[in-house]
XYZ file of C-alpha atoms in Angstrom:
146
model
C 0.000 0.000 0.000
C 1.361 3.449 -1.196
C 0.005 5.920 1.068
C 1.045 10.132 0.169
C 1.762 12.821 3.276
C 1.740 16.302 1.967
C 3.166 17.732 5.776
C 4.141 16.388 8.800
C 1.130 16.846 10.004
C -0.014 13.367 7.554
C 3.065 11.810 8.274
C 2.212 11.711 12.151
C -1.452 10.938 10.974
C 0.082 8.156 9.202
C 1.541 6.841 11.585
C -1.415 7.149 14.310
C -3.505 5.208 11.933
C -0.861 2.439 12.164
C -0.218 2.437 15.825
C -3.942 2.131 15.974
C -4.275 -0.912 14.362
C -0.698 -2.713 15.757
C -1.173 -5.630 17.649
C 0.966 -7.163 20.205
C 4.117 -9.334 18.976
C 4.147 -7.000 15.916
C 7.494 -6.108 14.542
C 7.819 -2.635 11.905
C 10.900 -1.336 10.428
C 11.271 1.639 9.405
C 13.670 2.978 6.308
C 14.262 6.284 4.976
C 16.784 9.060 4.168
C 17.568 11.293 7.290
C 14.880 14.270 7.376
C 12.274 11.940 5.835
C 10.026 12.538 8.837
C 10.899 8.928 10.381
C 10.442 10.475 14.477
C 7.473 12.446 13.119
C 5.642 8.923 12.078
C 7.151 7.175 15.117
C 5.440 10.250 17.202
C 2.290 9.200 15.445
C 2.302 5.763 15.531
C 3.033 5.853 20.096
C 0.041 8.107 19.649
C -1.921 5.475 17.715
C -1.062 2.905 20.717
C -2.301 5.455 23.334
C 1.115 6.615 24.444
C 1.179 10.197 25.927
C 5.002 10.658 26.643
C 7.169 12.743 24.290
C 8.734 10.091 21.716
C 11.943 11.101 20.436
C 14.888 9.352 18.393
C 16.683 7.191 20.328
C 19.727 7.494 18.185
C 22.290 7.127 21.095
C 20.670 4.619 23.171
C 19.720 2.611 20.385
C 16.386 1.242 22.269
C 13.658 3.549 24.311
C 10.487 1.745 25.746
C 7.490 3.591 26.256
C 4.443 1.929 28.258
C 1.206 3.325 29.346
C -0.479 2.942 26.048
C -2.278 -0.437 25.085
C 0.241 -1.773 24.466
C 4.358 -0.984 24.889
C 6.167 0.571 22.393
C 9.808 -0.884 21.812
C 11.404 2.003 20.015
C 14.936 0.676 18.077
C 16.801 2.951 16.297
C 19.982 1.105 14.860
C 21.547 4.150 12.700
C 24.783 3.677 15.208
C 24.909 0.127 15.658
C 28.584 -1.076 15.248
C 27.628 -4.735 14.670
C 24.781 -7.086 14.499
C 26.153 -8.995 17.611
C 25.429 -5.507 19.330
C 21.922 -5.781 18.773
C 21.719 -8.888 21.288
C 23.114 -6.689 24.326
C 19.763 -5.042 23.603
C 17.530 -7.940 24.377
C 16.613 -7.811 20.784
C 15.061 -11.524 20.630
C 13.009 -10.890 23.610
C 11.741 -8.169 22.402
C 10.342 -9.301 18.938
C 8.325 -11.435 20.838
C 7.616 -9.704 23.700
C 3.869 -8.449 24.616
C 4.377 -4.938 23.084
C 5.251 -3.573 19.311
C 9.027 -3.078 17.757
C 9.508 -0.235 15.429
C 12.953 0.140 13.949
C 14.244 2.864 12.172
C 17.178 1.933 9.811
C 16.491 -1.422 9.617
C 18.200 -2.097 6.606
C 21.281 -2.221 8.485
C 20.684 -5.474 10.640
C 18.243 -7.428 7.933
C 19.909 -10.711 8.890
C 18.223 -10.998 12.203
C 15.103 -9.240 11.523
C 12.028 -11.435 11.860
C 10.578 -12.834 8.597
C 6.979 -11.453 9.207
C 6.941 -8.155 9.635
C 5.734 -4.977 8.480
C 8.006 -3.252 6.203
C 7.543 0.958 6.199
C 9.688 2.713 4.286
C 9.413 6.980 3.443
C 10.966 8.914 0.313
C 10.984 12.396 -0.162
C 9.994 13.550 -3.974
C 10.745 16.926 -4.708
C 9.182 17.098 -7.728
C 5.763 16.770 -5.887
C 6.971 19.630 -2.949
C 9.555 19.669 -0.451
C 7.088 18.822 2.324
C 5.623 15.635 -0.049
C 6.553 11.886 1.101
C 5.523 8.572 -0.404
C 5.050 6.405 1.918
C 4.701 2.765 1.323
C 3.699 0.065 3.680
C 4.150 -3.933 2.861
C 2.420 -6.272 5.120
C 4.362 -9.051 7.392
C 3.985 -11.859 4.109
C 5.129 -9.840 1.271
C 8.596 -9.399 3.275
C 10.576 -12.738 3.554
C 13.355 -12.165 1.421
């Protein structure tokens, strides 16, 4: 599904619709250039699961866990992550199937241990359409086992 934000204000909309709809166990990852607007949709999507807190990157602490929604919201960002064999001081296993929902931004950069079913979102920016335009495209848990 190829779904078009025309301000950041969609893209957190977006995302809220998302959250809304995640279920517990559910794994997301998350791709786009920097500036994209991938916080802005993760800000939407903790809304969408009821979660009140401010949600920011978690770019140096690689993992941020926010409760007090429906559900818990296991927040990865992986942009700094020296090594796949990092990921496990994380508790990154227990967390895929743990009773809350994984987003990860820049998941392209630790594919080999991401679970098969999940839901791939990825933003792009297109210019040609307005700087504030973004395309963004989600593919459900059984179109991504590659």
């Amino acid at each position: 599904m190829v779904l078009e934000s025309k301000s950041p204000e969609d893209t957190f909309q977006i995302g809220m619709r998302l959250g809304q709809l995640a279920k517990a166990g559910e794994v997301y990852t998350l791709t786009g250039d920097l500036g994209v607007g991938k916080t802005v949709f993760t800000q939407g999507f903790a809304k969408g699961l009821g979660i009140e807190e401010p949600v920011n990157s978690p770019t140096f602490t690689i993992l941020q866990i926010y409760e007090g929604g429906r559900l818990p919201l296991y927040h990865f960002d992986v942009y700094r992550i020296g090594s796949v064999e990092e990921m496990d001081e994380t508790g990154f296993e227990e967390y895929m199937t743990g009773e809350g929902v994984s987003l990860i931004e820049w998941a392209d950069l630790i594919r080999e241990i991401l679970p098969g079913e999940r839901t791939r979102i990825r933003i792009e920016k297109d210019l040609e359409k307005g700087f504030d335009y973004r395309r963004i495209t989600v593919e459900a848990a059984e179109e991504c086992l590659d």
